CSV table of C-alpha atoms in Angstrom, one decimal:
chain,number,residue,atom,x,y,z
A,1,UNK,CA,30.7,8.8,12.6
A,2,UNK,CA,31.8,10.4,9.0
A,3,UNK,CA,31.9,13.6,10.1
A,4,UNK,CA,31.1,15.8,12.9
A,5,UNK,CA,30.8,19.3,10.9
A,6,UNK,CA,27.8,17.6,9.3
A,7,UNK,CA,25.6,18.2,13.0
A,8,UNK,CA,24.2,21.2,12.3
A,9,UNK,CA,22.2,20.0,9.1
A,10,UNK,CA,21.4,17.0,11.2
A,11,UNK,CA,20.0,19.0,14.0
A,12,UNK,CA,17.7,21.1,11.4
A,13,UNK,CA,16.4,17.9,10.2
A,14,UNK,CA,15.8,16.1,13.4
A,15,UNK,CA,14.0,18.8,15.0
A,16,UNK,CA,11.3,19.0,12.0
A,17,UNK,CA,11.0,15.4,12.4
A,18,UNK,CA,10.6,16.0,15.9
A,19,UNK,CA,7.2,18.3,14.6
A,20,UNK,CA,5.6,15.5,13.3
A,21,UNK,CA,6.1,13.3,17.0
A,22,UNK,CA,4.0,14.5,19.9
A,23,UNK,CA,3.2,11.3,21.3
A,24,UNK,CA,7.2,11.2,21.7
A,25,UNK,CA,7.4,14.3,22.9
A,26,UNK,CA,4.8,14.3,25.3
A,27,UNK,CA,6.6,10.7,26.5
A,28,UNK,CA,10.0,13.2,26.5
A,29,UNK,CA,8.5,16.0,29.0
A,30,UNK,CA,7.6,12.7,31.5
A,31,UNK,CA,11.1,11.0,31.3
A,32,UNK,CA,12.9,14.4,32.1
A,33,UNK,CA,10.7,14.9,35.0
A,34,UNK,CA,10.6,10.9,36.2
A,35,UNK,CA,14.3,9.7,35.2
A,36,UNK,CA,12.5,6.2,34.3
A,37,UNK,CA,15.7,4.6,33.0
A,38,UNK,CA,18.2,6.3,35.4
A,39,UNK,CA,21.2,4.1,35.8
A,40,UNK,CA,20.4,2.0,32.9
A,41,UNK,CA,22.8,1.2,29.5
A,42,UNK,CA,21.0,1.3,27.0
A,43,UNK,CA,22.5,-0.5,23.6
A,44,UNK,CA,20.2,0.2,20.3
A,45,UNK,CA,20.5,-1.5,17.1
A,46,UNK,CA,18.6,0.9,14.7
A,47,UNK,CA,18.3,2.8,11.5
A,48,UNK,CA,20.1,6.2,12.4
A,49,UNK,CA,17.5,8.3,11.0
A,50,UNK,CA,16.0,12.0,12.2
A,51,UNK,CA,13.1,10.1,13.8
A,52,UNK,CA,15.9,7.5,15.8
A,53,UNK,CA,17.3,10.3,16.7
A,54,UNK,CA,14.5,11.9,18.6
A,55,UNK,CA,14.0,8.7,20.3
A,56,UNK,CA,17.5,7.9,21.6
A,57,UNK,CA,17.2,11.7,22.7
A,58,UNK,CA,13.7,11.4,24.6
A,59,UNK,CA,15.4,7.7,26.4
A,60,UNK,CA,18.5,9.5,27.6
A,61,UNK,CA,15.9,12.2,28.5
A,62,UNK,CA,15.2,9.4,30.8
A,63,UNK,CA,18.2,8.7,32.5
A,64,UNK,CA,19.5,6.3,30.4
A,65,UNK,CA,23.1,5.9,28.8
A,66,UNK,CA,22.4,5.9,25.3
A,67,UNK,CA,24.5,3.4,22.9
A,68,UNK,CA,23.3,3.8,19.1
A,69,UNK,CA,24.9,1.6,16.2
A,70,UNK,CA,23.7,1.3,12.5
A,71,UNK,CA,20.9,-1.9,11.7
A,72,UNK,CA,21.8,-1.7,8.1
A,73,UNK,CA,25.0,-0.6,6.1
A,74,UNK,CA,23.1,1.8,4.0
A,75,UNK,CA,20.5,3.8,6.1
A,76,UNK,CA,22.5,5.9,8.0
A,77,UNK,CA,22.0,9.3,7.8
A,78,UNK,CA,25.5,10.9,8.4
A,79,UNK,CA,23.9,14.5,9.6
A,80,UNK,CA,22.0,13.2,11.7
A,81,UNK,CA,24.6,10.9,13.5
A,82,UNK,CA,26.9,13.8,13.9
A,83,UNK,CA,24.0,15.9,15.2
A,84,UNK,CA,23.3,12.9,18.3
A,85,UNK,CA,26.7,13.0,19.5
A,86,UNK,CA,27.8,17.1,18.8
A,87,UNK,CA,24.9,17.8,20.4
A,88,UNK,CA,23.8,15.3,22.6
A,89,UNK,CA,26.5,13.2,23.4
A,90,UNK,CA,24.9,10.2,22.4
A,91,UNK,CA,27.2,6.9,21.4
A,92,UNK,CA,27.1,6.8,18.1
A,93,UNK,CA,28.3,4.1,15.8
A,94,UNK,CA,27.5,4.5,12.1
A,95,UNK,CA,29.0,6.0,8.9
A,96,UNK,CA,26.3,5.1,5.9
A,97,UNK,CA,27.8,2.9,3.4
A,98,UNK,CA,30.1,1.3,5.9
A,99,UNK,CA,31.6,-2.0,4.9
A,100,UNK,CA,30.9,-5.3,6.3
A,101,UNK,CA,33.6,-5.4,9.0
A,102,UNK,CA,32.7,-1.7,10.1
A,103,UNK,CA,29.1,-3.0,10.4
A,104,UNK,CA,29.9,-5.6,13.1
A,105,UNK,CA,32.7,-3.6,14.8
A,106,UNK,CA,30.5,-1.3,15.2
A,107,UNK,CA,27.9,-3.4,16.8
A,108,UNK,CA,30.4,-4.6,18.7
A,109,UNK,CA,30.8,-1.3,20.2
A,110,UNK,CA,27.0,-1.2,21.2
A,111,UNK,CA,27.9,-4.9,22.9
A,112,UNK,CA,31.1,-2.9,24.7
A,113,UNK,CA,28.3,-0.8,26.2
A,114,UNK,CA,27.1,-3.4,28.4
A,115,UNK,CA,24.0,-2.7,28.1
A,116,UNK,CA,21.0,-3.6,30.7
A,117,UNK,CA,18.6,-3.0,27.9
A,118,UNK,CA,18.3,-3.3,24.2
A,119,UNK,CA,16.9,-2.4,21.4
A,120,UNK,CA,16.9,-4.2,17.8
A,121,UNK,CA,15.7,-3.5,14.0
A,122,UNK,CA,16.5,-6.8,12.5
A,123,UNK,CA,17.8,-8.3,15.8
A,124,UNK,CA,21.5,-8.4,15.0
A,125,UNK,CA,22.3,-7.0,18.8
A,126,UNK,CA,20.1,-9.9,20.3
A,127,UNK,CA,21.6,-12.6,17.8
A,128,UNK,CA,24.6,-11.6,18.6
A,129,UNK,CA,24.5,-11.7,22.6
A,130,UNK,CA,22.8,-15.7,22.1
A,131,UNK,CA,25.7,-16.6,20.2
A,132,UNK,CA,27.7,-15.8,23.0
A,133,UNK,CA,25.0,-17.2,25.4
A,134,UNK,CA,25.1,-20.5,23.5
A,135,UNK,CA,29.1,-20.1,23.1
A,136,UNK,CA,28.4,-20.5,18.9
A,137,UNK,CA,31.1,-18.3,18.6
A,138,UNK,CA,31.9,-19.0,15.5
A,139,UNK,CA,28.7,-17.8,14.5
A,140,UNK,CA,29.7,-14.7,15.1
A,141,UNK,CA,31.5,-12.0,12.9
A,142,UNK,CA,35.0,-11.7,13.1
A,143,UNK,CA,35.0,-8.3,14.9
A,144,UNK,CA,32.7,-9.5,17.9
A,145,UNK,CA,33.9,-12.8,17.8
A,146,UNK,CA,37.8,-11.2,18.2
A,147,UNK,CA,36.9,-9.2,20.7
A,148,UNK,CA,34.3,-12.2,22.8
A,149,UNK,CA,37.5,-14.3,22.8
A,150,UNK,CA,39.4,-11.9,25.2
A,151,UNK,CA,36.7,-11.5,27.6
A,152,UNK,CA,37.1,-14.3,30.5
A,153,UNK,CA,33.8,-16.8,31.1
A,154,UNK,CA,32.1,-14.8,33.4
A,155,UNK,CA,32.4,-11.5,31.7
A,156,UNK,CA,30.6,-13.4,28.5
A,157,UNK,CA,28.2,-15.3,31.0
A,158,UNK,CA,27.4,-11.4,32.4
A,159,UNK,CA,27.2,-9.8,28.8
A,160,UNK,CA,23.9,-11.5,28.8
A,161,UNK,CA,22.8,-12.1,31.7
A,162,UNK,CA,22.7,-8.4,32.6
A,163,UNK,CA,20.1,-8.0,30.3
A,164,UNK,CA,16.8,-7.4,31.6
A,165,UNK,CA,15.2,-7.1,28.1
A,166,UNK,CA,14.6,-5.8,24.5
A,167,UNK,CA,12.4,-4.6,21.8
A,168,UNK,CA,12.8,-5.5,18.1
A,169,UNK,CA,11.1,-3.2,15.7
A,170,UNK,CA,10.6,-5.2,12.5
A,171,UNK,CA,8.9,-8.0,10.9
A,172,UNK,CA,12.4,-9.8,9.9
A,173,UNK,CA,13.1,-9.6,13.3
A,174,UNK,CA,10.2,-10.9,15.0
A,175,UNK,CA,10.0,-13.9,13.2
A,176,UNK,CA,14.0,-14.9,14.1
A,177,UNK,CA,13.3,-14.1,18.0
A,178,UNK,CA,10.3,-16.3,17.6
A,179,UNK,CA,12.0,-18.7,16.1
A,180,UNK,CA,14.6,-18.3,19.0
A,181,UNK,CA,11.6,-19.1,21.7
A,182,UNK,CA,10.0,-21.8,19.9
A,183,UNK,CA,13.8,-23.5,20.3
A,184,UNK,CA,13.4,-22.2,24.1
A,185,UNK,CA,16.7,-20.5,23.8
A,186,UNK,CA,15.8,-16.7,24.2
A,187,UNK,CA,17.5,-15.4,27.4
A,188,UNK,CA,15.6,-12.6,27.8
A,189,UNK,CA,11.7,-11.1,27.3
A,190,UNK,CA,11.8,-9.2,23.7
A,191,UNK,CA,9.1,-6.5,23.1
A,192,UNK,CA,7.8,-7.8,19.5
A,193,UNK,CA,6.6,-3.8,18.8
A,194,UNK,CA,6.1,-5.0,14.9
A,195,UNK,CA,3.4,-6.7,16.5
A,196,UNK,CA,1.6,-3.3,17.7
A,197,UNK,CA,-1.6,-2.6,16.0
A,198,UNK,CA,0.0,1.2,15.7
A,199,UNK,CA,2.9,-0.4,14.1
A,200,UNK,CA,2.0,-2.7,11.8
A,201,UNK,CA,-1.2,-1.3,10.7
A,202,UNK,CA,0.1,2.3,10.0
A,203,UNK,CA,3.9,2.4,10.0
A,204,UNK,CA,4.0,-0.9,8.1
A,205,UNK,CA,1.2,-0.3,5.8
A,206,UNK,CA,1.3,3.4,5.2
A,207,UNK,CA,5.1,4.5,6.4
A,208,UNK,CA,6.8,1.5,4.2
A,209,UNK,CA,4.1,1.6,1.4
A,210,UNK,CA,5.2,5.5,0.7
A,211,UNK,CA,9.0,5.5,1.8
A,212,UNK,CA,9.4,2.3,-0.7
A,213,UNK,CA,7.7,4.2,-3.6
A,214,UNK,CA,10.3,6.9,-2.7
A,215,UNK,CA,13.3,5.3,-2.9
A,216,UNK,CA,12.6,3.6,-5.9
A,217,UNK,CA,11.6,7.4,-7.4
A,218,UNK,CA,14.8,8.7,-5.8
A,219,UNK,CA,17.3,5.8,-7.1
A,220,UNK,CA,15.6,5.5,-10.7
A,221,UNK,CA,13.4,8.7,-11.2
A,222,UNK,CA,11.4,6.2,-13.6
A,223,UNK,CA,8.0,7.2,-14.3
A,224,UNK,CA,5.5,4.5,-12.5
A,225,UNK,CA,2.3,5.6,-14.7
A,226,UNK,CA,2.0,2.8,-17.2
A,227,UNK,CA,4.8,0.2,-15.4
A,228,UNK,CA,4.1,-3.3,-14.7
A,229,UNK,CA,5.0,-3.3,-10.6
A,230,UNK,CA,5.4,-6.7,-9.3
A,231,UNK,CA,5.2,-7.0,-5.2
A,232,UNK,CA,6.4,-9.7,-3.6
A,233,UNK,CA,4.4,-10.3,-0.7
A,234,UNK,CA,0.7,-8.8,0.6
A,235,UNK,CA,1.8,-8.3,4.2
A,236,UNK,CA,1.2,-5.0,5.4
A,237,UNK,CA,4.3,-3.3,4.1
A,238,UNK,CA,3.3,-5.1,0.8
A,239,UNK,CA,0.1,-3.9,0.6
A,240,UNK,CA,0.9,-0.8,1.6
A,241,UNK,CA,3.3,-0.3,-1.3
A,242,UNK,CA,0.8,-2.1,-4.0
A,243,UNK,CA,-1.6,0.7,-2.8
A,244,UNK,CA,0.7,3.8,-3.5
A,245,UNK,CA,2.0,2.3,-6.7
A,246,UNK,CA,-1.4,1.9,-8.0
A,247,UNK,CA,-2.0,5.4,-6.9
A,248,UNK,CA,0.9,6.2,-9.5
A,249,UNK,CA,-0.8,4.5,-12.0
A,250,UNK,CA,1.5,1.4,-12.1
A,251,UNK,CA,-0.2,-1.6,-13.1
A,252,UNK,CA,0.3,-4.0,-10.2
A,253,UNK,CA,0.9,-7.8,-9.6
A,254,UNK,CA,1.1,-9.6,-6.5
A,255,UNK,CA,2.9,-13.0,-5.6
A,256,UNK,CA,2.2,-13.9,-2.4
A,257,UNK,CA,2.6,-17.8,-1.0
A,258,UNK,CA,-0.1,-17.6,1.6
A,259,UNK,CA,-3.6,-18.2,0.1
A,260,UNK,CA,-5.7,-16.0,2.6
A,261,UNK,CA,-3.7,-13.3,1.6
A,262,UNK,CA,-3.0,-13.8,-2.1
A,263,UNK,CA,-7.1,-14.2,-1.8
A,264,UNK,CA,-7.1,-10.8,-0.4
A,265,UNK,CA,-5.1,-9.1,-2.8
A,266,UNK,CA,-7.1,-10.2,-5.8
A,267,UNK,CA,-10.3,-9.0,-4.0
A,268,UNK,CA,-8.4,-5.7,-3.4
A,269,UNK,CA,-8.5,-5.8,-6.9
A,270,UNK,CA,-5.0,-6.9,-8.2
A,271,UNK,CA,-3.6,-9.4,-10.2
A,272,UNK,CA,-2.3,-12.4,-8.4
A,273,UNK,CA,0.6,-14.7,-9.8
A,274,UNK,CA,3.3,-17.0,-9.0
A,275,UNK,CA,6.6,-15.2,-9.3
A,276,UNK,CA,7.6,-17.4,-12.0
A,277,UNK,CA,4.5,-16.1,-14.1
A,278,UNK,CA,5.2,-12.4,-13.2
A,279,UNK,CA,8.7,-12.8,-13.9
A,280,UNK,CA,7.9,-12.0,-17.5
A,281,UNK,CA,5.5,-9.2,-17.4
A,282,UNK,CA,7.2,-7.1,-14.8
A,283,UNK,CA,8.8,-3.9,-15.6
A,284,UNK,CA,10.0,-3.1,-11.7
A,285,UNK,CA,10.0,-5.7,-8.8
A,286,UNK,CA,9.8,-4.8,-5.4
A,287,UNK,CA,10.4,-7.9,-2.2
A,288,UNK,CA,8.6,-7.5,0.9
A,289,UNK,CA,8.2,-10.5,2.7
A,290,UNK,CA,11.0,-10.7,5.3
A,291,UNK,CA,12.3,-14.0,3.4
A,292,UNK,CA,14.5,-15.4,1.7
A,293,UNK,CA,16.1,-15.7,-2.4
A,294,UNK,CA,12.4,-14.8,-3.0
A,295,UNK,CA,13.5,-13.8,-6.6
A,296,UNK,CA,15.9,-16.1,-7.4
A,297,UNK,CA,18.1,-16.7,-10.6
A,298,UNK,CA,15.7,-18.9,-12.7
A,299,UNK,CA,13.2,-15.4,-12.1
A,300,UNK,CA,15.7,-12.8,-13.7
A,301,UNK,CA,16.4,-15.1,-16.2
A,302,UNK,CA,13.5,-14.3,-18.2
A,303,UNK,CA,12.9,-11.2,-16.9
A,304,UNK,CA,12.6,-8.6,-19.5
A,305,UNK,CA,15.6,-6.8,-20.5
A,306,UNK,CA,16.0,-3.5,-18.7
A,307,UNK,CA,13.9,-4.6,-15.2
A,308,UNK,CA,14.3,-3.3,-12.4
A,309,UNK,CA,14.7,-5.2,-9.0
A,310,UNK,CA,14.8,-3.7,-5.8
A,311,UNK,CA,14.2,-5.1,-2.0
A,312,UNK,CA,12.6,-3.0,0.9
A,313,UNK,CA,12.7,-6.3,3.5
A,314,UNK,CA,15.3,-5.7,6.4
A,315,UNK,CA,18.3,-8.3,4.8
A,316,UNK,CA,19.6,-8.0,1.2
A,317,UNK,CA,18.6,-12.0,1.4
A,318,UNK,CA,15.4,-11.8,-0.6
A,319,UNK,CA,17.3,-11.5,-4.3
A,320,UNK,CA,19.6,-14.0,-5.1
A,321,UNK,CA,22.2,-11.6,-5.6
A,322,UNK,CA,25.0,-14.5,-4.9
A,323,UNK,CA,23.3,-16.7,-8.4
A,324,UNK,CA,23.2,-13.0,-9.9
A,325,UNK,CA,27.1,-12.7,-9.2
A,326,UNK,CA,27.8,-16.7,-10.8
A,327,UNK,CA,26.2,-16.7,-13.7
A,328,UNK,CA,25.6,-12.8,-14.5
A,329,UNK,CA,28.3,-10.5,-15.8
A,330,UNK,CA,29.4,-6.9,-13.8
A,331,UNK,CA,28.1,-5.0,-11.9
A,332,UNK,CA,28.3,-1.9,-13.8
A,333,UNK,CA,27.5,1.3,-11.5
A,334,UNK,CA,24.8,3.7,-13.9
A,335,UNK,CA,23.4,5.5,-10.7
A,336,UNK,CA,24.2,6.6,-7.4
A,337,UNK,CA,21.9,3.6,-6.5
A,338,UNK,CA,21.4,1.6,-9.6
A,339,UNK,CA,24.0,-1.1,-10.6
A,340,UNK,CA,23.6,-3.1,-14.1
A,341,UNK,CA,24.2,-6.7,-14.6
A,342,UNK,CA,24.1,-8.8,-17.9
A,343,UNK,CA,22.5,-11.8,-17.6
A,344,UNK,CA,21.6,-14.2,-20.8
A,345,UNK,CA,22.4,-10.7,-22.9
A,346,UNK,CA,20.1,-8.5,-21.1
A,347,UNK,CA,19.9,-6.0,-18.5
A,348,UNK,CA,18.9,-6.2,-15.1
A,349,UNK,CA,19.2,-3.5,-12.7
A,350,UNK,CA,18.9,-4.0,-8.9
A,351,UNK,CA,18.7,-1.2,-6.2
A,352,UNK,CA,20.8,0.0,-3.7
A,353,UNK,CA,22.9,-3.6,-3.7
A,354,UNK,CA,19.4,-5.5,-3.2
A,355,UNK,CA,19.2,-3.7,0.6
A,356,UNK,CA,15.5,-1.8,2.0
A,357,UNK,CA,15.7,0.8,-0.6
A,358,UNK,CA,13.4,3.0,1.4
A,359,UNK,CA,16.2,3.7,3.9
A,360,UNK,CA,18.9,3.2,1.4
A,361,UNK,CA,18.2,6.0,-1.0
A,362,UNK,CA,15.5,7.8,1.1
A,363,UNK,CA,15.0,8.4,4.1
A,364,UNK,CA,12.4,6.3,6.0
A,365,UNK,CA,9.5,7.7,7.5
């Protein structure tokens, strides 16, 4: 973690989460008194965030042996990680703004766990462990792959097979363990809890539609009254976030490639265009589809100068950034979360290095 000294804030912050959570803390008073999950490891792959943090607390309330690393490079709260382990003794593994070999020696370290159980926002933990399962090591990043090559054959073959299960959180997720069991190569039953009507329909919809809106707020402090807000994607984090734009008076345009649902937004009352069309007109541009190079380089070329590009999907996949890099000039740092490129002679300015902007430069929900 960055810094221990930091717990204190951390624990402030986590408890007034914690207010807003009595389903959780109803479910915490039963695991102290049952010990569910006594004797298990636990390994969890998540955004390190106050309301994490009063979940890893209620499953080691449990019994369990709690293992948290970081699920993305830039959500980490630091406070909050030093308030887990001060105060808890949790496992933690996170700094936020940890480079790309931290990231995976640090999931690495959730792997080291052993755990019996997992759990994934993105499913870089599970990925990980079917690498190994399927001996693609190569696949892996250097940190787990370095430290996978000293353990002997059965070690590996009892990484995974010790297992008993998961749960994977997001959308982006989902859809690559799916993809996993349609190729019947999933070891293990995965709890898809994206796929919970109290998920999808309210954390997706109305947690991701507000936190989105405040990252972009909190990175730019634009004003969104007046904007042309393009949203890539009428899922139910999409549509949540077309909804609170609108309700800051942005002018809003939807691409979406399924017809049902592009049909849906333009009876919801938006515009509906390909993203080459809304290229032009947009003012700020906002991914949500769990994809990927949805805005890609032919888009920003004639993008107005000055827009504003910004992802709040799980990966930084759904901008090109790499056909940004090539043929773009910088980037040039203006704020704490904005970086300029020149492109063609004008400006383009993409968010928090094209990562979920709602965890990057806020703080979830």
């Amino acid at each position: 973690i960055k810094d221990l000294n930091l717990a204190a804030e951390g624990r402030r912050r986590t408890e007034w989460a914690e207010r807003s959570m009595p389903v959780l803390r109803q479910l915490r008073e039963r695991f102290t008194r049952e010990r569910p999950l006594a004797g298990r490891r636990l390994s969890a792959c998540l955004h390190v965030t106050t309301e994490t943090a009063n979940l890893a607390v209620t499953l080691q309330a449990g019994g369990a042996d709690v293992a948290l690393c970081a699920s993305n490079p830039l959500s980490t709260q630091d406070d909050v990680a030093a308030h887990l382990v001060r105060d808890h003794g949790i496992k933690v593994f996170a700094i936020k703004g940890e480079d790309h070999a931290t990231y995976y020696s640090h999931l690495r370290a959730a792997l080291e766990h052993r755990p019996d159980i997992t759990m994934d926002d993105g499913a870089d933990l599970v990925g990980a462990l079917h690498m190994v399962a399927l001996n693609r090591l190569d696949d892996l990043a250097p940190p787990v792959r370095q430290w996978v090559e000293t353990l002997p054959a059965a070690q590996r073959k009892a990484l995974v097979s010790g297992v008993i299960g998961s749960t994977e959180e997001t959308t982006t997720g989902v859809i690559r363990l799916k993809a996993m069991a349609r190729d019947g190569v999933l070891q293990f039953p995965v709890i898809a809890v994206n796929d919970s009507d109290t998920k999808h329909l309210f954390d997706n919809r109305y947690g991701t539609g507000q936190s989105t809106l405040d990252g972009i707020l909190r990175a730019t402090n634009l004003l969104i009254a007046g904007s042309t807000m393009v949203v890539a994607g009428y899922g139910w984090c999409g549509r949540g976030f077309a909804l609170r734009a609108r309700g800051a008076g942005a002018n809003v345009v939807v691409t979406e490639i399924d017809p049902l649902k592009a049909l849906e937004a333009q009876m919801d009352g938006y515009r509906v265009a390909p993203m080459a069309e809304a290229a032009r007109i947009g003012d700020v541009f906002v991914t949500l589809t769990g994809n990927v190079n949805v805005i890609r380089l032919e888009h920003m070329r004639v993008m107005k100068d000055g827009a504003v590009v910004a992802n709040s999907g799980h990966f930084n996949v759904e901008i090109d950034l790499e056909g940004l890099k090539q043929a773009g000039q910088g980037p040039t740092r203006v704020r704490e979360f904005v970086e300029e490129w020149r492109l063609d002679g004008k400006r383009i300015f993409v968010l928090a290095d094209g990562r979920l902007i709602n965890l990057a430069a806020a703080e979830g929900h």
